[in-house]
Amino acid sequence: MYPTVSEVLALPVIQQGRAAVVAGAAGLDRRVRWVHVAEIADIAPLLKGGELVLTTGIALPDDPNALTRYVAELSAAGVVGVVVELVRHWSHELPAALVAAADQHSMPLVTLSRETRFVAVTEAVVGLIVEAQVAELRAAERVHETFTALTVAGAEPAEVLHEVARASGLPVVLETLGHDVLAYDAAGTDPSELMADWAARSRAVAGTARTCYHADAGWLVTVVGARGNDWGRLVLVCPSEPVHRQVVIAERAASALAVHRLVARDREGLERHAHRTLLTELLASATTPSDLTARSSALGVPLQRRQLVGVSVRPSAMAPARPTGPLAPTMATQEVLRDLAEATALAARRARVAALVGVVDDISVRALLSLTPQADADMVVRRLAKEIHQAAAVSPRSVPVVLAVGTTVDSVSDARRSLVEAAHVAQAALRSPDGRHYHRLDDVRLRGLLHLLADDDRVTAFAERELGPLLARDATHSSRLIEALRHFCEHGGNKSAAAAAAHMSRTAYYQQLSRVEQVLGMSLDDPESVLSLHVALLVTEIG
């Protein structure tokens, strides 16, 4: 919004005074908030910061120490530059102490060798500032109009993010509060670089305000949500301090996304809304079993004296795989999930299975099946899985799905465990798809177990202990030893097959493995060591 010192010095009224930068050129890109005419040496306490000080120097001391202190105090007060007229006090050049101090503090020190009307300078600079402010306000108004139009038109999140990237020129990411990426636009940059280790990087950036800039990460972050229900964050990758217009873009986009989600939820059928409410309360343990049973029975899904089975349905085509384009959602959008929930409910009706079906998060559809005590749970699940796959294939946004089933329980108090287990199994199954119609915990084996233990700090600590030296080596030497080890473990210790998978010659790959052994201080011929390393690698994939 404010002009730089360099832009101010380019004004004709200053150029007419034969302006010359004699020190502190490194600070010419600083922003000028105001121009202040000051003749006294102890002016610093009266300033707010961002001022360009104009002086004839008539009241400034000649003592070198006093001049050094004068510049230091101005710098501490946030002054961005000093312009001295070489007419009344000094006529040819400024004292060496003044010049040296300005260089030390990177404060632009400018001389005017001709008498200059400071009031004209003030008017010109203020005009420049006001002009910039007006331009910024007009730009903000255009941003407001653009995102209002997108909101009214019911634009999808992908469209909103595309406009953010176009208007700001910055990569943008929409994530959940759990740091799962919902969608992004790389704005012409490398998508894989943008998404690399996203969850870990995002966790390190905590917000203290609704919109804030994190200089260390280079992220402008604003919270997304409405009605006191925040559900995500919008992140603009902004290497330098964002300008006002970019902040406005982020906040207006967040509002558009929040409204879109509210409208999308309002479009849900009343039945889906009621089911989602019950499932959310069940997962959050926010209601008593008796209350949940009564309300569920009123919806036609009895829970007493029944076999209860938790189910998780996830779009497999939108799993968090490697991005394939500049705009590629990595999780399911609410529109896809809403259609999938309707498809799942339709499949349950066709299979004649009573079920609560709803979208309770940003990645999956959850269902709680209610079966009679006499029903063959496995047979019912097989029939339902077939119906769900068929219904999903013909839904408005047809996508292949992964379906996971939790343990069959016989009480409402245990239903949450079945739902949570199904969600973990679905996540594990996405990592290693095998074409099954549905998955149970024993189908995903070790990956399933690790997903169940994913929130245990001891598991994370184990993985860091096993792989820490290797990760540190890769980070400091830009090596790929972790990838070499991963290929080795995934191919059961078959070095030839692992070398081929790594697209390396055997000689080069064997050298990589030798370096892995050196860094870790262990032999890859030891089965137990390889097993521990493989488990640690799987933990890092899950995290």
Short mmCIF file of C-alpha atoms in Angstrom, two decimals, residues 70-321:
data_model
loop_
_atom_site.label_atom_id
_atom_site.label_comp_id
_atom_site.label_asym_id
_atom_site.label_seq_id
_atom_site.Cartn_x
_atom_site.Cartn_y
_atom_site.Cartn_z
CA TYR A 70 21.04 10.40 16.23
CA VAL A 71 20.96 7.79 13.44
CA ALA A 72 20.76 4.88 15.92
CA GLU A 73 17.75 6.45 17.66
CA LEU A 74 15.98 7.07 14.35
CA SER A 75 16.63 3.49 13.28
CA ALA A 76 15.25 2.17 16.58
CA ALA A 77 12.13 4.31 16.08
CA GLY A 78 11.53 2.69 12.68
CA VAL A 79 12.48 5.64 10.49
CA VAL A 80 13.00 4.43 6.91
CA GLY A 81 15.28 7.20 5.64
CA VAL A 82 16.69 10.70 6.13
CA VAL A 83 16.84 13.45 3.50
CA VAL A 84 19.27 16.31 4.27
CA GLU A 85 19.37 19.61 2.37
CA LEU A 86 22.99 20.74 1.76
CA VAL A 87 22.32 24.47 2.02
CA ARG A 88 22.19 25.85 5.57
CA HIS A 89 24.35 23.66 7.86
CA TRP A 90 26.47 21.51 5.57
CA SER A 91 27.05 22.84 2.08
CA HIS A 92 29.16 20.25 0.22
CA GLU A 93 29.02 16.90 1.99
CA LEU A 94 27.70 15.27 5.15
CA PRO A 95 29.94 14.40 8.12
CA ALA A 96 31.65 11.01 7.81
CA ALA A 97 30.16 9.84 11.13
CA LEU A 98 26.62 10.47 9.85
CA VAL A 99 27.31 8.57 6.62
CA ALA A 100 28.95 5.64 8.43
CA ALA A 101 26.08 5.35 10.92
CA ALA A 102 23.50 5.33 8.12
CA ASP A 103 25.38 2.56 6.33
CA GLN A 104 25.61 0.57 9.56
CA HIS A 105 21.82 0.70 10.04
CA SER A 106 21.02 0.30 6.30
CA MET A 107 19.12 3.57 6.54
CA PRO A 108 19.00 5.50 3.24
CA LEU A 109 20.74 8.86 3.68
CA VAL A 110 19.94 11.27 0.85
CA THR A 111 21.33 14.72 0.12
CA LEU A 112 19.63 17.55 -1.75
CA SER A 113 22.22 19.95 -3.18
CA ARG A 114 19.57 22.50 -4.14
CA GLU A 115 17.18 24.31 -1.83
CA THR A 116 13.91 22.39 -1.84
CA ARG A 117 10.44 23.31 -0.57
CA PHE A 118 9.77 20.58 1.98
CA VAL A 119 6.04 21.33 1.92
CA ALA A 120 6.01 20.42 -1.79
CA VAL A 121 7.84 17.19 -1.00
CA THR A 122 5.31 16.36 1.73
CA GLU A 123 2.37 17.05 -0.58
CA ALA A 124 3.85 14.88 -3.35
CA VAL A 125 4.61 11.94 -1.07
CA VAL A 126 1.23 12.09 0.67
CA GLY A 127 -0.38 12.17 -2.76
CA LEU A 128 1.58 9.06 -3.70
CA ILE A 129 0.47 7.32 -0.50
CA VAL A 130 -3.18 8.25 -0.96
CA GLU A 131 -3.07 7.16 -4.59
CA ALA A 132 -1.68 3.79 -3.55
CA GLN A 133 -4.34 3.43 -0.84
CA VAL A 134 -7.12 4.24 -3.30
CA ALA A 135 -5.72 1.70 -5.78
CA GLU A 136 -5.58 -0.87 -3.00
CA LEU A 137 -9.18 -0.17 -2.01
CA ARG A 138 -10.31 -0.49 -5.62
CA ALA A 139 -8.44 -3.79 -5.93
CA ALA A 140 -10.08 -5.00 -2.70
CA GLU A 141 -13.49 -4.01 -4.08
CA ARG A 142 -12.83 -6.02 -7.25
CA VAL A 143 -11.82 -9.00 -5.11
CA HIS A 144 -15.01 -8.61 -3.09
CA GLU A 145 -17.14 -8.50 -6.24
CA THR A 146 -15.38 -11.51 -7.75
CA PHE A 147 -15.81 -13.77 -4.74
CA THR A 148 -19.35 -12.55 -4.12
CA ALA A 149 -20.18 -13.62 -7.68
CA LEU A 150 -18.56 -17.01 -7.07
CA THR A 151 -20.53 -17.43 -3.85
CA VAL A 152 -23.85 -16.52 -5.48
CA ALA A 153 -23.12 -18.88 -8.37
CA GLY A 154 -22.45 -21.75 -5.95
CA ALA A 155 -18.90 -22.24 -7.22
CA GLU A 156 -17.16 -25.46 -6.24
CA PRO A 157 -14.04 -25.26 -4.01
CA ALA A 158 -11.85 -26.01 -7.05
CA GLU A 159 -13.20 -22.92 -8.81
CA VAL A 160 -12.65 -20.75 -5.74
CA LEU A 161 -9.07 -21.93 -5.34
CA HIS A 162 -8.38 -21.38 -9.03
CA GLU A 163 -9.51 -17.76 -8.67
CA VAL A 164 -7.37 -17.33 -5.53
CA ALA A 165 -4.28 -18.55 -7.41
CA ARG A 166 -5.08 -16.35 -10.42
CA ALA A 167 -5.77 -13.20 -8.40
CA SER A 168 -2.92 -13.55 -5.93
CA GLY A 169 -0.34 -15.26 -8.13
CA LEU A 170 0.38 -17.64 -5.24
CA PRO A 171 -0.07 -21.40 -4.69
CA VAL A 172 -3.06 -22.10 -2.45
CA VAL A 173 -4.10 -25.13 -0.41
CA LEU A 174 -7.39 -25.93 1.32
CA GLU A 175 -6.93 -28.33 4.22
CA THR A 176 -8.95 -29.75 7.09
CA LEU A 177 -8.13 -28.85 10.69
CA GLY A 178 -6.51 -32.29 10.83
CA HIS A 179 -4.09 -31.15 8.07
CA ASP A 180 -5.52 -33.37 5.32
CA VAL A 181 -5.45 -31.60 1.95
CA LEU A 182 -8.90 -31.16 0.40
CA ALA A 183 -7.87 -29.29 -2.74
CA TYR A 184 -5.12 -27.07 -4.06
CA ASP A 185 -3.97 -24.95 -6.99
CA ALA A 186 -0.22 -24.83 -7.49
CA ALA A 187 -0.43 -21.59 -9.53
CA GLY A 188 2.00 -22.92 -12.10
CA THR A 189 4.55 -24.23 -9.59
CA ASP A 190 5.58 -27.86 -9.09
CA PRO A 191 2.60 -29.64 -7.41
CA SER A 192 4.77 -32.41 -5.95
CA GLU A 193 6.99 -29.83 -4.27
CA LEU A 194 3.96 -28.00 -2.91
CA MET A 195 2.48 -31.19 -1.46
CA ALA A 196 5.74 -32.73 -0.17
CA ASP A 197 5.42 -33.65 3.53
CA TRP A 198 2.39 -31.37 3.74
CA ALA A 199 0.85 -32.69 6.97
CA ALA A 200 4.09 -32.36 8.97
CA ARG A 201 4.76 -28.86 7.61
CA SER A 202 1.22 -27.77 8.35
CA ARG A 203 1.26 -29.05 11.93
CA ALA A 204 4.27 -26.85 12.58
CA VAL A 205 2.27 -23.72 11.65
CA ALA A 206 -0.14 -22.91 14.45
CA GLY A 207 -2.40 -19.88 14.20
CA THR A 208 -3.07 -17.39 16.97
CA ALA A 209 -5.55 -15.30 14.99
CA ARG A 210 -8.19 -16.06 12.41
CA THR A 211 -5.91 -14.72 9.68
CA CYS A 212 -2.18 -14.47 10.22
CA TYR A 213 1.10 -14.58 8.35
CA HIS A 214 3.84 -16.98 9.42
CA ALA A 215 7.14 -15.54 8.22
CA ASP A 216 9.21 -18.65 9.00
CA ALA A 217 7.00 -20.91 6.88
CA GLY A 218 6.10 -18.22 4.35
CA TRP A 219 2.41 -19.02 4.78
CA LEU A 220 -0.61 -16.73 4.90
CA VAL A 221 -3.22 -18.75 6.80
CA THR A 222 -6.90 -18.03 7.37
CA VAL A 223 -9.42 -20.24 9.13
CA VAL A 224 -12.42 -21.51 7.13
CA GLY A 225 -15.78 -21.99 8.82
CA ALA A 226 -19.05 -20.37 9.79
CA ARG A 227 -21.61 -20.34 12.58
CA GLY A 228 -18.87 -21.03 15.08
CA ASN A 229 -18.02 -24.31 13.34
CA ASP A 230 -14.54 -24.03 11.86
CA TRP A 231 -13.61 -26.96 9.66
CA GLY A 232 -10.50 -26.04 7.65
CA ARG A 233 -7.68 -23.65 6.82
CA LEU A 234 -6.84 -21.84 3.60
CA VAL A 235 -3.08 -21.51 3.06
CA LEU A 236 -1.45 -19.16 0.56
CA VAL A 237 2.24 -19.90 0.08
CA CYS A 238 3.60 -16.38 0.35
CA PRO A 239 7.43 -16.14 0.66
CA SER A 240 7.34 -12.43 1.61
CA GLU A 241 5.01 -10.35 3.78
CA PRO A 242 1.62 -10.34 2.00
CA VAL A 243 0.16 -7.10 0.74
CA HIS A 244 -3.30 -6.02 1.83
CA ARG A 245 -4.91 -7.25 -1.39
CA GLN A 246 -3.61 -10.79 -0.84
CA VAL A 247 -5.00 -10.83 2.70
CA VAL A 248 -8.37 -9.70 1.35
CA ILE A 249 -8.28 -12.46 -1.28
CA ALA A 250 -7.58 -15.10 1.37
CA GLU A 251 -10.36 -13.92 3.67
CA ARG A 252 -12.97 -13.51 0.92
CA ALA A 253 -12.11 -16.96 -0.46
CA ALA A 254 -12.45 -18.46 3.02
CA SER A 255 -15.90 -16.87 3.32
CA ALA A 256 -16.92 -18.23 -0.11
CA LEU A 257 -15.78 -21.72 0.88
CA ALA A 258 -17.61 -21.56 4.21
CA VAL A 259 -20.85 -20.43 2.56
CA HIS A 260 -20.50 -23.12 -0.10
CA ARG A 261 -20.24 -25.79 2.57
CA LEU A 262 -23.28 -24.45 4.42
CA VAL A 263 -25.30 -24.40 1.19
CA ALA A 264 -24.11 -27.90 0.30
CA ARG A 265 -25.25 -29.16 3.68
CA ASP A 266 -28.59 -27.41 3.28
CA ARG A 267 -29.02 -29.30 0.02
CA GLU A 268 -28.77 -32.60 1.90
CA GLY A 269 -31.98 -34.52 2.30
CA LEU A 270 -33.57 -34.35 5.73
CA GLU A 271 -32.92 -38.05 6.23
CA ARG A 272 -29.19 -37.70 5.45
CA HIS A 273 -28.98 -34.72 7.79
CA ALA A 274 -30.65 -36.64 10.63
CA HIS A 275 -28.44 -39.69 10.06
CA ARG A 276 -25.30 -37.54 9.97
CA THR A 277 -26.26 -35.90 13.27
CA LEU A 278 -26.70 -39.26 15.00
CA LEU A 279 -23.45 -40.69 13.61
CA THR A 280 -21.52 -37.56 14.61
CA GLU A 281 -22.86 -37.76 18.17
CA LEU A 282 -22.11 -41.48 18.33
CA LEU A 283 -18.50 -40.98 17.20
CA ALA A 284 -18.03 -38.07 19.61
CA SER A 285 -19.71 -39.98 22.49
CA ALA A 286 -21.89 -36.90 22.83
CA THR A 287 -25.12 -38.68 23.76
CA THR A 288 -26.28 -41.57 25.90
CA PRO A 289 -26.93 -45.01 24.36
CA SER A 290 -30.59 -44.85 25.38
CA ASP A 291 -31.11 -41.46 23.73
CA LEU A 292 -29.29 -42.58 20.59
CA THR A 293 -31.35 -45.78 20.45
CA ALA A 294 -34.63 -43.91 20.78
CA ARG A 295 -33.79 -41.34 18.11
CA SER A 296 -32.43 -43.96 15.71
CA SER A 297 -35.54 -46.12 16.13
CA ALA A 298 -37.65 -43.09 15.25
CA LEU A 299 -35.73 -42.94 11.96
CA GLY A 300 -36.51 -46.57 11.23
CA VAL A 301 -33.12 -47.98 12.28
CA PRO A 302 -33.53 -50.04 15.49
CA LEU A 303 -30.35 -50.53 17.52
CA GLN A 304 -31.52 -52.63 20.46
CA ARG A 305 -30.99 -56.40 20.35
CA ARG A 306 -29.37 -56.12 16.93
CA GLN A 307 -26.06 -56.94 15.30
CA LEU A 308 -24.31 -53.62 14.58
CA VAL A 309 -21.62 -53.26 11.92
CA GLY A 310 -19.61 -50.10 11.22
CA VAL A 311 -18.87 -49.33 7.55
CA SER A 312 -16.61 -46.75 5.92
CA VAL A 313 -16.91 -45.92 2.21
CA ARG A 314 -14.15 -43.84 0.63
CA PRO A 315 -13.63 -42.66 -2.96
CA SER A 316 -10.51 -44.55 -4.03
CA ALA A 317 -9.83 -42.26 -7.01
CA MET A 318 -9.41 -39.30 -4.67
CA ALA A 319 -7.07 -40.92 -2.20
CA PRO A 320 -3.99 -38.90 -1.19
CA ALA A 321 -1.85 -40.07 -4.08
#
